[in-house]
CSV table of C-alpha atoms in Angstrom, one decimal:
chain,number,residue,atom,x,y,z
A,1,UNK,CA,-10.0,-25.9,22.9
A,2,UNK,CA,-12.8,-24.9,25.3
A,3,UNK,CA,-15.8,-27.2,26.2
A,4,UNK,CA,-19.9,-27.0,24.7
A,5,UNK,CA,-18.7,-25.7,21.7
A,6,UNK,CA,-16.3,-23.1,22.1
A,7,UNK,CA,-12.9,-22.6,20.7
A,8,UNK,CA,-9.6,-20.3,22.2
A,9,UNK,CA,-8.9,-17.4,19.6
A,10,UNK,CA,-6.2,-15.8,19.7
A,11,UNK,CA,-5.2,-12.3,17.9
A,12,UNK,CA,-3.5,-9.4,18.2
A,13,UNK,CA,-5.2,-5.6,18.6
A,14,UNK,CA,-2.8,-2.2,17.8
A,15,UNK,CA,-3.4,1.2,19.0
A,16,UNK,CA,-1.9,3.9,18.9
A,17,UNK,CA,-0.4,5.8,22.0
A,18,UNK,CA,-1.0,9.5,23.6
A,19,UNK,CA,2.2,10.0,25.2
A,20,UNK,CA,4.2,13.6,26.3
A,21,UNK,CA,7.4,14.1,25.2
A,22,UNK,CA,8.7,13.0,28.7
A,23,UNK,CA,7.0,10.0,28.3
A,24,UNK,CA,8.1,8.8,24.3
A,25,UNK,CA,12.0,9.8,25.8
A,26,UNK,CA,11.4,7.5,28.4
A,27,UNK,CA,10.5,4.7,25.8
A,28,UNK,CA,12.9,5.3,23.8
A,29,UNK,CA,15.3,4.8,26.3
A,30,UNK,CA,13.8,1.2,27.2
A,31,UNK,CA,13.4,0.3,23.5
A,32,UNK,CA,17.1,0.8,23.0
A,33,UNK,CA,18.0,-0.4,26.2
A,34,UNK,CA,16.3,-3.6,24.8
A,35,UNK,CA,18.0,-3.3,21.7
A,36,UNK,CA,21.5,-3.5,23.4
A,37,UNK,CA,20.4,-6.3,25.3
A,38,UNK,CA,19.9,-8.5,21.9
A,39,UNK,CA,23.2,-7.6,20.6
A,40,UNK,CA,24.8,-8.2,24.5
A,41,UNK,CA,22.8,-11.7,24.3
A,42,UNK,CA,24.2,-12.2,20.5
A,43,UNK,CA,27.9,-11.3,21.8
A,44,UNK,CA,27.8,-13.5,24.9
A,45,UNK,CA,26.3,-16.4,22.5
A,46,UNK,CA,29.2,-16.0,20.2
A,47,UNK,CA,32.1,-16.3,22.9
A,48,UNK,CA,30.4,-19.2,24.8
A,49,UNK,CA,31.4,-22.2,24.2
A,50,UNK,CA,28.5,-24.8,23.1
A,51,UNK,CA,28.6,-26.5,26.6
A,52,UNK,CA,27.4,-23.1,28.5
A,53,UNK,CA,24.8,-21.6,25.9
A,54,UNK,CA,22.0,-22.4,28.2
A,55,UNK,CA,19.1,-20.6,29.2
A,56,UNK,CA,20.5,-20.2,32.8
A,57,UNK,CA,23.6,-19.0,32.4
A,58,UNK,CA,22.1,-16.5,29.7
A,59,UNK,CA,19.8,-15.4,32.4
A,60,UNK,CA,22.1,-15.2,35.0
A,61,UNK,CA,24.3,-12.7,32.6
A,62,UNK,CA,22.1,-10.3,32.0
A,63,UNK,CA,20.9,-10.1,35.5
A,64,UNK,CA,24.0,-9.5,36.0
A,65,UNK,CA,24.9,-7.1,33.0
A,66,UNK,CA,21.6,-4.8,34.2
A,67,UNK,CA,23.3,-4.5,37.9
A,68,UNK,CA,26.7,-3.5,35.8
A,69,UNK,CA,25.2,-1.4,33.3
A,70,UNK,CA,23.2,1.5,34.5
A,71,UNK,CA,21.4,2.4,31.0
A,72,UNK,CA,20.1,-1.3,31.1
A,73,UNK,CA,18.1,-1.1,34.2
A,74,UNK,CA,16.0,1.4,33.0
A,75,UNK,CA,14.2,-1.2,30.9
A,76,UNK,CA,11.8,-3.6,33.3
A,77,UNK,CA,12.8,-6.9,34.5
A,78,UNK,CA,10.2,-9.0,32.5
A,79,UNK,CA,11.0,-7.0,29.0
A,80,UNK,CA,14.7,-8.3,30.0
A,81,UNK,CA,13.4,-11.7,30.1
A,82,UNK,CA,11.3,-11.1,27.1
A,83,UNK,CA,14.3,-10.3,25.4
A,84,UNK,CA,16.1,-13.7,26.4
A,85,UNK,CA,13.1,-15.8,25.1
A,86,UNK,CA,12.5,-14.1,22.0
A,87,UNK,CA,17.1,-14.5,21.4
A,88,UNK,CA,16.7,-18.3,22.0
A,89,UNK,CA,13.3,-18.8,20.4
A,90,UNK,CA,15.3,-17.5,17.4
A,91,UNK,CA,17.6,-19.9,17.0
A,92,UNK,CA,15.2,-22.7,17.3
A,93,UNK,CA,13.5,-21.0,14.2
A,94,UNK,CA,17.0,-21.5,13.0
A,95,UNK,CA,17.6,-24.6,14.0
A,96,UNK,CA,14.0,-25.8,12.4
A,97,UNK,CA,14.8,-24.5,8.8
A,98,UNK,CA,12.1,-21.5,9.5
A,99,UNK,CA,14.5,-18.6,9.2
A,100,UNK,CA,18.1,-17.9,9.0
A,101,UNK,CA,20.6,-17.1,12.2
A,102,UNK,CA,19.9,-14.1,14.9
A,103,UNK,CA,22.3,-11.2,14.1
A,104,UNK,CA,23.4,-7.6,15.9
A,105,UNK,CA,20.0,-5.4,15.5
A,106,UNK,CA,21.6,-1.6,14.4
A,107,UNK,CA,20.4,1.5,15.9
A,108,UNK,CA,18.6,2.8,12.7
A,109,UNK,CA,17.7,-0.4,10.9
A,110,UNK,CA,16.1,-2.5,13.4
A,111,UNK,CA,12.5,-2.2,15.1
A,112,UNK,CA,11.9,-0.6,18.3
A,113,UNK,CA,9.8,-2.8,20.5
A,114,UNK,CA,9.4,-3.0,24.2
A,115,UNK,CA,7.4,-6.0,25.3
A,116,UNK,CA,4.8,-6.5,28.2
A,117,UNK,CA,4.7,-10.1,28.7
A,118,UNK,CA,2.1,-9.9,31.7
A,119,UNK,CA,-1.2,-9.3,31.3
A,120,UNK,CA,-2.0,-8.0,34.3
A,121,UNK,CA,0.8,-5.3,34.8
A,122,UNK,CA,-1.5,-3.6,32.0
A,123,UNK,CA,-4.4,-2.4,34.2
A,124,UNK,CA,-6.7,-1.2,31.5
A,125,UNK,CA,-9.6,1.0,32.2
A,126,UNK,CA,-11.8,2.7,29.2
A,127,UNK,CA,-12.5,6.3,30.6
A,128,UNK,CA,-13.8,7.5,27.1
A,129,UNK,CA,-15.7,6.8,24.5
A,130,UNK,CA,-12.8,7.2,22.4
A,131,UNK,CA,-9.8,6.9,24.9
A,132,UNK,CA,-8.5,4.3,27.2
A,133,UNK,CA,-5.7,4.1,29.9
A,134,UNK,CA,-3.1,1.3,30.4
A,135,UNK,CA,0.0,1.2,33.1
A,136,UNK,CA,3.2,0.9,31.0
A,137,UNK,CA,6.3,-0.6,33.5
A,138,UNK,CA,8.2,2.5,34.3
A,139,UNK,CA,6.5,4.8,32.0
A,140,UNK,CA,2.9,5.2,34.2
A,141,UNK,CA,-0.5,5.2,33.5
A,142,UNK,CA,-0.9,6.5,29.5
A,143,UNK,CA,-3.8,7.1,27.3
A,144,UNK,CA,-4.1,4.8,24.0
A,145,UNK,CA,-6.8,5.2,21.3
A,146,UNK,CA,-9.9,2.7,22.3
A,147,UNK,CA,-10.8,1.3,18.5
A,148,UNK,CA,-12.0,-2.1,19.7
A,149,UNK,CA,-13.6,-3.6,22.5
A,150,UNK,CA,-11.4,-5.5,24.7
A,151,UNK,CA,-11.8,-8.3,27.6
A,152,UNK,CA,-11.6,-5.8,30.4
A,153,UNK,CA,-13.2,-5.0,33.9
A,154,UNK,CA,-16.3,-7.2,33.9
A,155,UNK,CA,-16.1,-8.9,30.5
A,156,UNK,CA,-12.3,-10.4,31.8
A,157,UNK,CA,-12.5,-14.1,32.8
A,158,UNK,CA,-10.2,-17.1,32.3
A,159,UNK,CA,-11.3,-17.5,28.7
A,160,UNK,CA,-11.6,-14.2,27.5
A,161,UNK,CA,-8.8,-11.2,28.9
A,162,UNK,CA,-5.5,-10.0,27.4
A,163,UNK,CA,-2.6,-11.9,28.0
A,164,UNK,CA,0.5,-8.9,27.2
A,165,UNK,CA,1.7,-6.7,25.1
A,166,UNK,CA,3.8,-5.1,22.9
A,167,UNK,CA,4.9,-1.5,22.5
A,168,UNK,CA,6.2,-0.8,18.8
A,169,UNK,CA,7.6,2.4,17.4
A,170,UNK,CA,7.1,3.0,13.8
A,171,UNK,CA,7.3,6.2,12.1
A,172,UNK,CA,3.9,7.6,13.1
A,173,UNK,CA,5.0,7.5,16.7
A,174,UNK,CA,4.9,4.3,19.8
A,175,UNK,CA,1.7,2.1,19.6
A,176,UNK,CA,1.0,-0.6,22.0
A,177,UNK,CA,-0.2,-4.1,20.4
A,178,UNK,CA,-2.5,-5.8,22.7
A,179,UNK,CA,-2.4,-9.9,22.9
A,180,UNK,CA,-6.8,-11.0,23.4
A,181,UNK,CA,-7.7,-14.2,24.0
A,182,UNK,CA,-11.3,-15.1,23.6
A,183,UNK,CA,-13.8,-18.2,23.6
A,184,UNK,CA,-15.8,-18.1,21.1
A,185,UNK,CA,-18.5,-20.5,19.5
A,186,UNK,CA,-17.8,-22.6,16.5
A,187,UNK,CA,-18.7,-21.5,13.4
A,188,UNK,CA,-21.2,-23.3,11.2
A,189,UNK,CA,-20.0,-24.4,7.6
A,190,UNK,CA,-20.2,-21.7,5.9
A,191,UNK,CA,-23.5,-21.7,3.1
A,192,UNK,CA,-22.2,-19.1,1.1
A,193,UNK,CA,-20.7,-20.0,-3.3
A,194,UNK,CA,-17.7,-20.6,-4.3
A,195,UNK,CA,-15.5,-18.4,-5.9
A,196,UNK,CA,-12.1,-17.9,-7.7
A,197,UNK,CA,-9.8,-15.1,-7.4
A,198,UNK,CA,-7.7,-13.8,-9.9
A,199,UNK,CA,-4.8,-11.2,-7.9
A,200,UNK,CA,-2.7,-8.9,-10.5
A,201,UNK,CA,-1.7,-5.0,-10.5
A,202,UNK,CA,-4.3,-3.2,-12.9
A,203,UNK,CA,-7.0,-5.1,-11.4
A,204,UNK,CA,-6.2,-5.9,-7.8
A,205,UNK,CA,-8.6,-8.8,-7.3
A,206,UNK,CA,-10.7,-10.0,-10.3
A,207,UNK,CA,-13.4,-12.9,-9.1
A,208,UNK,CA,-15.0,-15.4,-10.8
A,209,UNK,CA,-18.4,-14.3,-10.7
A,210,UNK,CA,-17.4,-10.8,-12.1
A,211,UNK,CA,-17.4,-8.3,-9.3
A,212,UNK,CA,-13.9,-6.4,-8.9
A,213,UNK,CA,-12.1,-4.8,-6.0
A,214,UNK,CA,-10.1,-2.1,-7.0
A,215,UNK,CA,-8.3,1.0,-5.1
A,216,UNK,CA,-6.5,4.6,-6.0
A,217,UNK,CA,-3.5,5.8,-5.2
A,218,UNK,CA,-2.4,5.4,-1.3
A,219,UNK,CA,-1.0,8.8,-1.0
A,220,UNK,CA,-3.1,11.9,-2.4
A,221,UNK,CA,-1.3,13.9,-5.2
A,222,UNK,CA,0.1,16.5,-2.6
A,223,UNK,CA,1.4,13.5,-0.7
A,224,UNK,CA,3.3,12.0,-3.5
A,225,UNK,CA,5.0,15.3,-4.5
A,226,UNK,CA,5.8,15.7,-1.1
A,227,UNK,CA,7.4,12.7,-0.9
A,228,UNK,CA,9.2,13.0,-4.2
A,229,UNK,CA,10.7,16.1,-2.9
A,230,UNK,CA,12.2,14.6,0.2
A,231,UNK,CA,13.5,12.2,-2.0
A,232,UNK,CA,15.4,14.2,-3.7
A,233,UNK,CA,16.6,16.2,-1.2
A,234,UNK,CA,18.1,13.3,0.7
A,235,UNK,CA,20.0,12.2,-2.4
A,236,UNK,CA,21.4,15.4,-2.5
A,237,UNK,CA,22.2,15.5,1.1
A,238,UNK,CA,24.0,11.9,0.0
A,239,UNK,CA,25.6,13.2,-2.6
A,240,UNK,CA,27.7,16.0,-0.7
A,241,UNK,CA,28.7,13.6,2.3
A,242,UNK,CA,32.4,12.3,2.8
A,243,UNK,CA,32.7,8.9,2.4
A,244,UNK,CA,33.0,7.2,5.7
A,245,UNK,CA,31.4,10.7,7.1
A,246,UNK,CA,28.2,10.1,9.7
A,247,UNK,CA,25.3,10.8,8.6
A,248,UNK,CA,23.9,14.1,9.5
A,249,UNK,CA,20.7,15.5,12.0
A,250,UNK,CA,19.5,17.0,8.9
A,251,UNK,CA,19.6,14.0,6.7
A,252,UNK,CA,18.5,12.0,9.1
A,253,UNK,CA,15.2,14.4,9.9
A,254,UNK,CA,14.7,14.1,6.4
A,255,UNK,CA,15.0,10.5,6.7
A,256,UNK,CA,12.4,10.1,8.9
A,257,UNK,CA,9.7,12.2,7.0
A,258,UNK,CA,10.4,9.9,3.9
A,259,UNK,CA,9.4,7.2,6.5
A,260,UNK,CA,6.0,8.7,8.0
A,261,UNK,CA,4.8,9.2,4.7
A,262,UNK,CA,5.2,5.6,3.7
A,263,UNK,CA,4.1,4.3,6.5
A,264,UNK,CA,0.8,6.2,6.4
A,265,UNK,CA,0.9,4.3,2.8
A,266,UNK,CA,1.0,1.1,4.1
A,267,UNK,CA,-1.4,2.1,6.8
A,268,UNK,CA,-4.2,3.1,3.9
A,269,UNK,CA,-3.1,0.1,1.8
A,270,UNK,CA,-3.6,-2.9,4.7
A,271,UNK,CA,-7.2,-0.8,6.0
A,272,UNK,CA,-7.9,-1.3,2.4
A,273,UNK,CA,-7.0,-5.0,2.5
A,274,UNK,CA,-9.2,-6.1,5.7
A,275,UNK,CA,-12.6,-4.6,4.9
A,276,UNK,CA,-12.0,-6.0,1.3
A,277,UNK,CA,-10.8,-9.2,2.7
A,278,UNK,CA,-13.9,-9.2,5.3
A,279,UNK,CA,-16.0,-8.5,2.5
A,280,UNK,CA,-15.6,-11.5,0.6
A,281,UNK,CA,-15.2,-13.7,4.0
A,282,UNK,CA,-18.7,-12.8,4.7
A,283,UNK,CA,-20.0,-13.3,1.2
A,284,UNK,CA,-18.0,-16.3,-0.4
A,285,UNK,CA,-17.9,-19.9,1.5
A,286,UNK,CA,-15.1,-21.3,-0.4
A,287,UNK,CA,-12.2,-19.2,-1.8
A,288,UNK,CA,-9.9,-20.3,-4.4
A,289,UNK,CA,-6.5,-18.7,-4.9
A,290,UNK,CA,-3.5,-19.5,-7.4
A,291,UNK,CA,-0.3,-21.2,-5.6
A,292,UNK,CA,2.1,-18.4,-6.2
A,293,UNK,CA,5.8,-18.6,-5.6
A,294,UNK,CA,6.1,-14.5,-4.8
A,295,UNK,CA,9.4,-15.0,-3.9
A,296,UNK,CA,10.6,-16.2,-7.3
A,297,UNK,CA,8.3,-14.1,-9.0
A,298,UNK,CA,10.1,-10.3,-7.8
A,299,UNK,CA,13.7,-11.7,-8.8
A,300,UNK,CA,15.8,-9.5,-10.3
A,301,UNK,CA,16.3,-9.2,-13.9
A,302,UNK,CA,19.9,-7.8,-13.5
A,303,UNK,CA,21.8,-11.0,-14.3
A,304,UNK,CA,25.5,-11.4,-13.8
A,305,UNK,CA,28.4,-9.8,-15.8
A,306,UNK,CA,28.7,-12.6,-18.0
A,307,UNK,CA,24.7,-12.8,-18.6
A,308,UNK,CA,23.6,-9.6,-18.3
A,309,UNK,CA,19.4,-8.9,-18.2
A,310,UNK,CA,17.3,-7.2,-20.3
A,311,UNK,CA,14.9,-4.7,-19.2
A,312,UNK,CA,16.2,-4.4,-15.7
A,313,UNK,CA,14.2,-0.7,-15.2
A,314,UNK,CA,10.4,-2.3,-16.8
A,315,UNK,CA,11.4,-5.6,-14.2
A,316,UNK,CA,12.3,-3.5,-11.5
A,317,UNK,CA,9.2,-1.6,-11.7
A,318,UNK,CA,7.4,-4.8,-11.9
A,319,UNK,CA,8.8,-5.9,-9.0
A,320,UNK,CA,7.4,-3.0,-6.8
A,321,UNK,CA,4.4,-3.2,-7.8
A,322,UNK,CA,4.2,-6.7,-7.3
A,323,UNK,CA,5.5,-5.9,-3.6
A,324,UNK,CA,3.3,-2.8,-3.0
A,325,UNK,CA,-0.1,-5.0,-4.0
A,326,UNK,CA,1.0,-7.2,-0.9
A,327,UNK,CA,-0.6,-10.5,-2.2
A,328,UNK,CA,0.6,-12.9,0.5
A,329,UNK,CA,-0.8,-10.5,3.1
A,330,UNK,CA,-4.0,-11.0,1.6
A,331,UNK,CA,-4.2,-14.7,0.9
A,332,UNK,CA,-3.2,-14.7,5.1
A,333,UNK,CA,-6.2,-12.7,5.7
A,334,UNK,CA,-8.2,-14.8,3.9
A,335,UNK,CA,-7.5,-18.0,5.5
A,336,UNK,CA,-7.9,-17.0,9.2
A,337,UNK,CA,-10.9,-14.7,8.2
A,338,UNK,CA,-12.5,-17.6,6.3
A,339,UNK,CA,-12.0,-20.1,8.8
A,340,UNK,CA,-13.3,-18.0,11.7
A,341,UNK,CA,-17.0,-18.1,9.7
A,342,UNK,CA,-17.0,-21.6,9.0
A,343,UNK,CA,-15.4,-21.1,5.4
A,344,UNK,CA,-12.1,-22.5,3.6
A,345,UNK,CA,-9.6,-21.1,1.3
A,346,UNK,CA,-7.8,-23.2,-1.3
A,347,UNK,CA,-5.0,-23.1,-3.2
A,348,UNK,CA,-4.5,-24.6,-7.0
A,349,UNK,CA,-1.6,-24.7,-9.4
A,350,UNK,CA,-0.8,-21.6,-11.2
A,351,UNK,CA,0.2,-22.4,-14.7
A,352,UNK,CA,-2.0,-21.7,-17.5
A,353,UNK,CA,-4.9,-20.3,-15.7
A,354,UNK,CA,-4.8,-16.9,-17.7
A,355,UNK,CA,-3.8,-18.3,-21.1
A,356,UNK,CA,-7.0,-21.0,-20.9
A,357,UNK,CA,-10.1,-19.9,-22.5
A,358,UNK,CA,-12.7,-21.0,-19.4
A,359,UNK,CA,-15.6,-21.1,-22.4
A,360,UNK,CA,-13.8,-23.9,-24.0
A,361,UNK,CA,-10.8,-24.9,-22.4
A,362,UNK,CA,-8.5,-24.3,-25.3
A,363,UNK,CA,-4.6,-23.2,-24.4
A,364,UNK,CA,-2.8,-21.2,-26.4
A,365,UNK,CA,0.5,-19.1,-25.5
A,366,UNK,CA,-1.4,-15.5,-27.5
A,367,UNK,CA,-4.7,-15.6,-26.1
A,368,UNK,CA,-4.2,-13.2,-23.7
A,369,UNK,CA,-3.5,-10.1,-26.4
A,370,UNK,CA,-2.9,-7.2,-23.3
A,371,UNK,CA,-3.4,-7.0,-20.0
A,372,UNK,CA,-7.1,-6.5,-20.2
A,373,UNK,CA,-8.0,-8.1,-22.9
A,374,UNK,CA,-8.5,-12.0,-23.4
A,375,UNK,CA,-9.2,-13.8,-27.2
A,376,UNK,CA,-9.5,-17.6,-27.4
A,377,UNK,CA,-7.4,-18.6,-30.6
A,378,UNK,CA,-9.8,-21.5,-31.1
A,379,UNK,CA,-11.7,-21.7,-34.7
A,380,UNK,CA,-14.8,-23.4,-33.1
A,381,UNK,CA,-14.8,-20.7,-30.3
A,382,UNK,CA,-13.5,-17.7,-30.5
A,383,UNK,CA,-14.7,-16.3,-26.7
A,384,UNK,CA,-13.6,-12.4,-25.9
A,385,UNK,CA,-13.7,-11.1,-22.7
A,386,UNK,CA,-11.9,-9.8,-19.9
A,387,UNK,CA,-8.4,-11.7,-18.8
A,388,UNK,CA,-9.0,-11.4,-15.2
A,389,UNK,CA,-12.3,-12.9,-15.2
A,390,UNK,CA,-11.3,-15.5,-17.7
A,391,UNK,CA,-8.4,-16.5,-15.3
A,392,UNK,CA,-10.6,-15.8,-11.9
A,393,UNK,CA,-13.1,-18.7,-13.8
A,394,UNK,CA,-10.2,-21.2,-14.8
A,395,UNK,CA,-9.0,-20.9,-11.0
A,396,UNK,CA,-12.5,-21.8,-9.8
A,397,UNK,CA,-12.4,-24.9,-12.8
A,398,UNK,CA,-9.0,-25.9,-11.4
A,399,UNK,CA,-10.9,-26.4,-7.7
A,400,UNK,CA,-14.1,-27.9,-9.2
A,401,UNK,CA,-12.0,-30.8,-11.1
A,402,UNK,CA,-10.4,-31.5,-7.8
A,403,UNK,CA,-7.3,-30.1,-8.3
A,404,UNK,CA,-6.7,-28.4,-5.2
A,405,UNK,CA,-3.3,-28.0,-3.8
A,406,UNK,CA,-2.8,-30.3,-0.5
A,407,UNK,CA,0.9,-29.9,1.7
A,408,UNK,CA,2.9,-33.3,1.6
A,409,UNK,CA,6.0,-33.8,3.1
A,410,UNK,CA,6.9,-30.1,3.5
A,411,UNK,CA,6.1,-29.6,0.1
A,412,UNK,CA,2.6,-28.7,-2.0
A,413,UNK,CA,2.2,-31.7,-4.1
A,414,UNK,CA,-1.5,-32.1,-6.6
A,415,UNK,CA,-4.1,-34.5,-5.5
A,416,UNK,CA,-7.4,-35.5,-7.2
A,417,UNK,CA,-9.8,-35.2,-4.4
A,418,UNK,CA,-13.6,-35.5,-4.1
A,419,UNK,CA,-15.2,-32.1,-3.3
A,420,UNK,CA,-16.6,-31.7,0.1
A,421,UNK,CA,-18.3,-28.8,1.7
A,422,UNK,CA,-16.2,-26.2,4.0
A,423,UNK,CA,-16.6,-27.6,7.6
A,424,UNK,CA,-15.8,-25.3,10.8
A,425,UNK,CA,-12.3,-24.6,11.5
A,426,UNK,CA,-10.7,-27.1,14.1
């Protein structure tokens, strides 16, 4: 935390890079050479006994294993030692609960990544309005897309400059993800209402006051027949394969357009979910949000052979839409949005918030009669309306009652608590 009212930030900035074919073979090469050095890390780790897994003996082997090995020298000494940190940071996740054991990363399956830990190997200039030019270790100076304005030159000091980076390949082609760390001035509490949010599929986010955010299809209709067509032609390709056979160029080319298209999917899908996201930042000062176990909620419906499911296909389908709408992602964005202008973003038990008439307060299991459609089954009531807004309102209730969701002992636990006003992010 800085002094007279500043505050480090810390975030992360992607664009994308302009390399020649010499260049992207040359990254490739350091991105697998990387990738070997996680599965020669995982190997050594397995036939170690517990006495010698320590950092220096793992450094001094692969210092040793890049004099050995020529393919591993090609990648630069500090990605090496990236690598190390990132294996053994790891298995302190694992150790801690937060994720399960490291494992062998495969050639096809894993991420590509290349990392940059020093910030000032990068030596970024802006030379265009539109372009910019970074020093990549072994690769050279390279041109990268300038979308945002970064702590360079004369706006670089101690509190405000880039601290590494990371090169990623994904299947639009290698893009370097700058780490920026500013000082920036507190925000004010926020002044702005308070609102509930209501997530689902039909209506992607339904608030409390009424307004809806909505979106279209992420690929066009050419798009999707495209990809329905490359679909089919891998299965085919599948179909007429030997089992145990390799899979072929060909299959594999096809492969890979399958995955561009999808990723230029998710690309549309997460530009839609930060300016909607900054939208309602800017607007709302307190956001309220159901407590949703995703996780539990995408199960599959298959069952076992004893138990079998019903309507596997209709739950299946469920599920992907459930996935595709990305909820968690946005919930994220909302938190650190919200608390970079001052706001807050709260979470409140789930049940019953769309079978609850928000008129009256009267439950009842039928109330909601479809998707869209919301009738309160009380006599003295009898409110109709839509069931997004209704359950948008009853989230925003849930908060006002003092209901709000507050983390106890690893777990979320409910608490009565008086309502206070958003203060600034700490």
């Amino acid at each position: 935390m800085g002094d007279h009212g500043l505050e480090k930030r810390q975030f992360g900035h992607r664009a994308r890079l302009a390399l020649t074919p010499a260049e992207a073979l040359r990254m490739d090469g350091q991105a697998h050479a990387a990738r070997t050095m996680w599965n020669l890390l995982h190997a050594w780790w397995q036939m170690m006994p517990k006495e010698k897994r320590t950092l220096a003996n793992a450094d001094a082997a692969i210092r040793q294993a890049r004099r050995d090995l020529d393919f591993l020298a090609v990648l630069p000494a500090q990605a090496a030692q990236a690598v190390l940190k990132t294996y053994f940071q790891a298995w302190k996740n694992c150790w801690d609960g937060r994720s399960g054991p490291p494992n062998f990363k495969a050639r096809f399956r894993a991420a590509t990544t290349v990392d940059v830990p020093q910030g000032r190997d990068l030596n970024i200039t802006r030379v265009h309005r539109r372009w910019g030019m970074v020093n990549l270790p072994k690769i050279g100076r390279v041109r990268f897309r300038w979308t945002k304005g970064l702590p360079v030159g004369k706006h670089a000091d101690t509190g405000n400059r880039i601290t590494g980076a990371r090169l990623v390949n994904d299947p639009l082609g290698w893009h370097i993800a700058f780490r920026v760390q500013t000082l920036e001035p507190r925000p004010a509490p926020h002044q702005g209402p308070e609102t509930g949010i209501d997530v689902g599929i039909t209506v992607p986010l339904a608030l409390s006051d009424g307004e809806t955010y909505g979106h279209g299809a992420w690929l066009t209709g050419r798009e999707q027949a495209r990809l329905l067509d490359l679909e089919q032609r891998a299965a085919r390709r599948r179909k007429h394969g030997r089992p145990g056979e390799r899979t072929s160029r060909r299959l594999h080319h096809t492969y890979d357009q399958i995955a561009g298209l999808r990723a230029k999917a998710k690309r549309r899908a997460l530009d839609w979910q930060h300016k909607t996201t900054t939208k309602i930042a800017d607007m709302y000062g307190t956001v309220v949000v159901e407590a949703l176990t995703i996780a539990n909620m995408v199960k599959s419906a298959k069952g076992t052979a004893d138990l079998p499911g019903r309507n596997v296909a209709q739950k299946s389908g469920l599920n992907r839409s459930i996935g595709g709408e990305a909820w968690g992602r946005t919930v994220t964005l909302l938190t650190y949005k919200l608390a970079r202008r001052g706001g807050a973003l709260v979470k409140v038990p789930a049940p019953n918030t769309s079978r609850r008439c928000s008129a009256c307060g009267f439950t009842a299991p039928g109330s909601r009669e479809t998707q869209a459609l919301f009738v309160c089954k009380s006599p003295d009531c009898g409110w109709t309306g839509n069931a997004d807004y209704n359950a948008a309102r009853n989230i925003l209730h849930l908060y006002r009652m003092g209901l709000a969701l507050i983390p106890a002992a690893g777990r979320a636990v409910v608490r009565r608590a008086k309502r206070v006003k958003p203060v600034a992010a700490r």
